[in-house]
Short mmCIF file of C-alpha atoms and ligand atoms in Angstrom, two decimals:
data_model
loop_
_atom_site.label_atom_id
_atom_site.label_comp_id
_atom_site.label_asym_id
_atom_site.label_seq_id
_atom_site.Cartn_x
_atom_site.Cartn_y
_atom_site.Cartn_z
CA MET A 1 -0.06 0.17 -0.11
CA SER A 2 1.62 3.35 -0.92
CA LEU A 3 1.48 5.61 1.68
CA SER A 4 0.47 8.93 -0.02
CA LEU A 5 0.52 10.57 -3.35
CA ASP A 6 3.51 12.51 -4.46
CA ALA A 7 3.67 15.89 -5.73
CA THR A 8 4.11 14.47 -9.46
CA GLN A 9 1.04 11.71 -8.86
CA LEU A 10 -1.00 14.92 -7.40
CA ASP A 11 -0.42 16.52 -10.65
CA ARG A 12 -1.35 13.59 -12.76
CA TYR A 13 -4.55 12.51 -11.04
CA SER A 14 -5.66 16.20 -10.20
CA ARG A 15 -8.94 15.26 -12.09
CA HIS A 16 -9.67 12.52 -9.86
CA VAL A 17 -8.71 13.46 -7.03
CA ILE A 18 -10.82 16.40 -6.86
CA LEU A 19 -13.73 14.01 -7.88
CA ASP A 20 -16.00 13.39 -4.19
CA ASP A 21 -16.18 9.64 -5.36
CA VAL A 22 -12.81 9.10 -5.73
CA GLY A 23 -10.04 11.40 -4.19
CA PRO A 24 -6.90 11.06 -2.79
CA GLU A 25 -8.28 7.40 -1.07
CA GLY A 26 -9.45 6.22 -4.56
CA GLN A 27 -6.46 7.39 -6.52
CA LYS A 28 -4.74 5.08 -4.18
CA ARG A 29 -6.83 2.40 -4.32
CA LEU A 30 -6.01 2.43 -8.56
CA LEU A 31 -2.58 2.57 -8.05
CA ASP A 32 -2.46 -0.22 -5.59
CA GLY A 33 -4.84 -2.52 -7.95
CA ARG A 34 -4.15 -5.26 -10.09
CA VAL A 35 -6.18 -5.50 -13.18
CA LEU A 36 -5.30 -8.72 -15.62
CA VAL A 37 -6.69 -7.81 -19.27
CA VAL A 38 -6.95 -11.30 -21.24
CA GLY A 39 -6.19 -9.87 -24.90
CA ALA A 40 -4.65 -7.17 -26.30
CA GLY A 41 -6.73 -6.59 -29.19
CA GLY A 42 -9.52 -4.49 -30.10
CA LEU A 43 -11.23 -4.88 -26.46
CA GLY A 44 -8.17 -5.05 -24.80
CA SER A 45 -6.23 -1.74 -26.40
CA PRO A 46 -8.73 0.85 -25.16
CA ALA A 47 -9.11 -1.03 -21.78
CA ILE A 48 -5.54 -0.91 -21.24
CA GLN A 49 -5.18 2.76 -22.79
CA TYR A 50 -7.97 3.84 -19.81
CA LEU A 51 -6.74 1.74 -17.04
CA ALA A 52 -2.72 2.78 -17.10
CA ALA A 53 -4.10 6.45 -17.71
CA ALA A 54 -6.24 5.81 -14.46
CA GLY A 55 -2.85 4.80 -12.66
CA VAL A 56 -3.82 1.23 -12.29
CA GLY A 57 -0.39 -0.03 -10.58
CA ALA A 58 -0.24 -3.03 -11.85
CA ILE A 59 -1.72 -4.32 -15.14
CA GLY A 60 -1.45 -8.34 -16.25
CA ILE A 61 -1.75 -8.46 -19.97
CA VAL A 62 -2.34 -12.23 -21.23
CA ASP A 63 -2.05 -12.83 -24.89
CA ASP A 64 0.11 -15.06 -27.04
CA ASP A 65 -0.25 -13.50 -30.40
CA ALA A 66 1.50 -11.20 -32.62
CA VAL A 67 0.48 -7.99 -34.46
CA GLU A 68 -0.42 -7.99 -37.75
CA ARG A 69 -1.46 -5.37 -40.15
CA SER A 70 -5.37 -5.92 -40.21
CA ASN A 71 -5.29 -5.39 -36.21
CA LEU A 72 -4.58 -1.68 -36.73
CA GLN A 73 -8.10 -0.68 -37.88
CA ARG A 74 -9.31 -1.11 -34.32
CA GLN A 75 -6.53 -2.15 -31.47
CA VAL A 76 -5.13 1.01 -31.09
CA ILE A 77 -2.25 0.71 -29.13
CA HIS A 78 -0.33 -1.05 -31.80
CA GLY A 79 1.22 0.93 -34.36
CA ASP A 80 2.66 0.08 -38.02
CA ASP A 81 6.43 -0.49 -36.69
CA ASP A 82 4.83 -2.88 -34.07
CA VAL A 83 3.46 -5.38 -36.87
CA GLY A 84 5.16 -8.91 -36.38
CA ARG A 85 5.73 -7.96 -32.66
CA LYS A 86 4.47 -10.05 -29.86
CA LYS A 87 1.27 -8.18 -28.75
CA VAL A 88 2.23 -8.17 -24.88
CA ASP A 89 5.29 -6.44 -25.85
CA SER A 90 3.92 -3.84 -28.02
CA ALA A 91 1.17 -2.99 -25.14
CA ALA A 92 4.04 -2.58 -22.73
CA GLU A 93 5.71 -0.10 -24.37
CA PHE A 94 2.51 1.77 -25.23
CA VAL A 95 2.00 1.64 -21.10
CA ALA A 96 5.58 2.91 -20.16
CA GLU A 97 5.26 5.70 -22.65
CA LEU A 98 2.06 6.82 -20.94
CA ASN A 99 2.25 6.33 -17.42
CA PRO A 100 5.28 5.30 -15.26
CA ASP A 101 3.44 4.65 -12.09
CA VAL A 102 1.95 1.28 -14.16
CA ASP A 103 4.08 -1.78 -14.07
CA VAL A 104 3.03 -4.34 -16.83
CA GLU A 105 3.05 -7.80 -16.14
CA ARG A 106 3.39 -10.01 -19.45
CA HIS A 107 1.47 -13.33 -19.57
CA GLU A 108 2.80 -14.45 -23.08
CA VAL A 109 0.48 -17.45 -22.66
CA ARG A 110 -3.22 -18.36 -24.14
CA LEU A 111 -5.48 -18.43 -21.20
CA ASP A 112 -6.58 -22.25 -20.24
CA ALA A 113 -7.70 -24.65 -17.98
CA GLY A 114 -4.34 -25.20 -16.69
CA ASN A 115 -3.02 -21.71 -16.26
CA ALA A 116 -6.00 -19.67 -15.53
CA ARG A 117 -6.89 -20.17 -11.49
CA GLU A 118 -3.18 -19.36 -10.90
CA LEU A 119 -3.05 -16.53 -13.06
CA ILE A 120 -6.28 -14.82 -12.23
CA ALA A 121 -6.49 -15.51 -8.37
CA ASP A 122 -3.25 -12.58 -8.62
CA TYR A 123 -5.55 -10.01 -9.52
CA ASP A 124 -8.15 -7.92 -8.00
CA VAL A 125 -10.15 -7.39 -11.22
CA VAL A 126 -10.30 -9.46 -14.82
CA VAL A 127 -11.20 -7.49 -17.66
CA ASP A 128 -12.29 -10.39 -20.67
CA CYS A 129 -11.24 -8.87 -23.76
CA SER A 130 -10.85 -12.39 -25.38
CA ASP A 131 -12.14 -12.70 -28.69
CA ASN A 132 -12.96 -16.67 -28.52
CA PHE A 133 -16.09 -18.35 -26.67
CA ALA A 134 -13.25 -21.11 -24.88
CA THR A 135 -11.45 -18.07 -23.09
CA ARG A 136 -14.50 -16.86 -22.53
CA TYR A 137 -15.80 -19.73 -20.50
CA VAL A 138 -12.36 -20.33 -18.83
CA VAL A 139 -12.37 -16.80 -17.44
CA ASN A 140 -15.99 -17.02 -16.06
CA ASP A 141 -15.17 -20.38 -14.51
CA ALA A 142 -12.07 -20.00 -12.66
CA ALA A 143 -12.80 -16.40 -11.90
CA ARG A 144 -15.78 -17.84 -9.97
CA ILE A 145 -13.78 -20.37 -8.28
CA GLU A 146 -11.13 -17.98 -7.22
CA ALA A 147 -13.97 -14.95 -6.00
CA VAL A 148 -12.39 -12.40 -8.67
CA PRO A 149 -15.19 -10.31 -10.19
CA VAL A 150 -14.85 -10.46 -13.92
CA SER A 151 -15.64 -7.13 -16.67
CA HIS A 152 -16.88 -9.07 -19.54
CA GLY A 153 -17.13 -7.75 -22.89
CA ALA A 154 -17.74 -8.84 -26.44
CA ILE A 155 -18.33 -7.77 -29.90
CA TYR A 156 -19.86 -9.02 -33.16
CA LYS A 157 -19.97 -6.50 -36.49
CA PHE A 158 -21.68 -3.68 -35.42
CA GLU A 159 -23.12 -4.70 -32.10
CA GLY A 160 -21.59 -5.01 -28.32
CA GLN A 161 -22.62 -6.63 -25.06
CA VAL A 162 -21.19 -5.79 -21.73
CA THR A 163 -21.78 -7.42 -18.03
CA THR A 164 -20.29 -7.32 -15.04
CA LEU A 165 -19.69 -10.70 -13.28
CA SER A 166 -19.40 -10.33 -9.55
CA PRO A 167 -18.30 -13.54 -7.40
CA ASP A 168 -21.66 -12.90 -5.56
CA GLY A 169 -23.67 -12.03 -8.45
CA PRO A 170 -24.83 -14.25 -11.57
CA CYS A 171 -22.29 -15.70 -13.57
CA TYR A 172 -22.14 -15.84 -17.64
CA ARG A 173 -23.24 -19.65 -17.67
CA CYS A 174 -26.05 -18.37 -15.76
CA LEU A 175 -27.10 -16.73 -19.10
CA PHE A 176 -25.52 -19.29 -21.44
CA PRO A 177 -24.93 -22.31 -19.65
CA GLU A 178 -22.95 -24.11 -22.48
CA PRO A 179 -21.14 -22.45 -25.59
CA PRO A 180 -22.30 -22.71 -29.07
CA GLU A 181 -20.97 -25.33 -31.04
CA PRO A 182 -17.59 -24.59 -32.40
CA GLY A 183 -17.63 -23.10 -35.99
CA THR A 184 -21.03 -22.02 -35.47
CA VAL A 185 -20.46 -18.53 -34.61
CA PRO A 186 -18.12 -16.77 -36.91
CA ASP A 187 -15.21 -14.70 -35.48
CA CYS A 188 -14.15 -11.03 -36.42
CA ALA A 189 -11.63 -12.20 -39.29
CA SER A 190 -14.55 -14.08 -41.34
CA THR A 191 -16.97 -11.37 -40.44
CA GLY A 192 -15.76 -8.46 -40.26
CA VAL A 193 -16.02 -5.51 -37.52
CA LEU A 194 -16.83 -1.91 -37.22
CA GLY A 195 -13.16 -0.70 -35.86
CA VAL A 196 -14.51 2.22 -33.49
CA LEU A 197 -16.70 -0.53 -32.07
CA PRO A 198 -14.25 -2.14 -29.62
CA GLY A 199 -13.60 1.40 -28.38
CA THR A 200 -16.81 1.89 -27.03
CA VAL A 201 -17.11 -1.72 -25.36
CA GLY A 202 -13.92 -2.08 -24.30
CA CYS A 203 -13.80 1.52 -22.56
CA LEU A 204 -17.11 0.76 -20.79
CA GLN A 205 -15.31 -2.47 -19.22
CA ALA A 206 -12.54 -0.50 -18.32
CA THR A 207 -15.00 2.10 -16.45
CA GLU A 208 -16.25 -1.20 -14.44
CA ALA A 209 -13.05 -1.84 -13.87
CA VAL A 210 -11.93 1.40 -11.87
CA LYS A 211 -15.72 1.32 -9.88
CA LEU A 212 -14.79 -2.21 -8.85
CA LEU A 213 -11.57 -0.74 -7.84
CA ILE A 214 -12.40 2.32 -5.99
CA ASP A 215 -16.11 0.41 -4.78
CA ALA A 216 -17.95 3.41 -6.51
CA GLY A 217 -21.32 3.66 -8.09
CA GLU A 218 -23.38 0.50 -9.15
CA PRO A 219 -21.83 -2.48 -11.18
CA LEU A 220 -23.36 -3.84 -13.83
CA VAL A 221 -23.74 -6.96 -12.01
CA GLY A 222 -27.05 -9.19 -13.04
CA ARG A 223 -27.38 -6.63 -16.06
CA MET A 224 -26.63 -7.46 -19.48
CA LEU A 225 -25.86 -3.97 -21.81
CA PHE A 226 -26.42 -4.32 -25.11
CA TYR A 227 -25.21 -1.74 -27.45
CA ASP A 228 -25.98 -1.53 -31.47
CA ALA A 229 -23.64 0.89 -33.21
CA MET A 230 -25.93 1.14 -36.15
CA ASP A 231 -28.90 3.13 -34.41
CA LEU A 232 -26.44 4.25 -31.29
CA SER A 233 -28.58 2.25 -29.12
CA PHE A 234 -27.87 0.82 -25.58
CA GLU A 235 -30.56 -1.17 -24.05
CA THR A 236 -30.06 -3.03 -20.24
CA VAL A 237 -31.46 -6.39 -19.53
CA PRO A 238 -31.26 -7.83 -16.40
CA TYR A 239 -30.54 -11.51 -15.53
CA ALA A 240 -30.73 -13.64 -12.55
CA ARG A 241 -28.85 -16.17 -10.81
CA ASN A 242 -29.87 -19.74 -12.34
CA PRO A 243 -30.00 -22.08 -9.11
CA ASP A 244 -28.68 -24.73 -11.83
CA CYS A 245 -26.07 -23.28 -13.15
CA PRO A 246 -23.13 -25.52 -13.74
CA VAL A 247 -20.85 -23.51 -12.42
CA CYS A 248 -22.32 -20.86 -10.09
CA GLY A 249 -25.40 -23.11 -9.33
CA ASP A 250 -26.24 -24.70 -5.81
CA ASP A 251 -24.06 -28.05 -7.20
CA GLY A 252 -21.26 -25.76 -9.13
CA ILE A 253 -18.44 -26.85 -9.66
CA ASP A 254 -15.21 -26.26 -7.12
CA THR A 255 -12.52 -27.09 -10.12
CA ILE A 256 -11.70 -26.37 -13.75
CA ASP A 257 -9.54 -29.65 -14.09
CA GLY A 258 -10.27 -32.01 -16.77
CA ILE A 259 -13.17 -29.51 -18.76
CA ASP A 260 -12.30 -29.57 -22.32
CA TYR A 261 -12.92 -25.93 -22.99
CA ALA A 262 -11.57 -26.49 -27.02
CA ALA A 263 -14.37 -28.89 -27.45
CA GLY A 264 -16.87 -26.83 -26.41
CA CYS A 265 -16.46 -26.54 -22.52
CA GLN A 266 -19.59 -28.50 -21.62
CA ILE A 267 -20.10 -29.52 -18.09
CA ASP A 268 -21.20 -33.08 -17.94
CA ALA A 269 -24.03 -33.15 -15.03
CA ALA A 270 -22.17 -35.14 -12.30
ZN1 ZN B 301 -23.78 -19.23 -12.88
#
């Protein structure tokens, strides 16, 4: 725990410090905060930007991909010179230039059943910026077992969705118990995505992460926000914990060992 903000920090974070709901205490919480961002792509780019600017002291970044030129239309922390570099390295360099208060912890791996719990347990909040169902379900299941909140976001063409999974609220599987069959839902590479869309959605996810760290406002728990860029509409739909949920239900799991996420993440009713 840092004792107090130094003069440079009071200057850098002055617009936070003067807010009643943040103040120097809230800023210290951000500086002591640890956020794991899963994916340094379209959603991860704006999330990482704003979390770093806000002074979140430790940002873990999980990504095993390299920057491709076709990423640059939306993945705004990477530049033309970064094509071919590892995204974790490009992201870490971006953060270092933006804010020296932030330590980037590089996890150049793909999150899976074998490493997810250990990684997630080391953080206060997870921001799930992944682009596939396997990772999304691993994040949900591992974070639930480790009691770490998750800011979930997903995008498709011109639409996005955001919700916050609190350890004592409904989880992603309460809404969608099992993922769609592999191959039935296309990804960005095969369908396209409006470049600015993940900017909006990733910023909403970062907003939730900041609120969770400073314990302010009303998190998006038990509510799914749907955003449609085409008519610029936001709709919030409530959802409840499902007592039959395979993860957080009355007979929920306490381990993810043995779940084959790559095959579709089904949990057999034991
Ligand atoms: Zn659940």
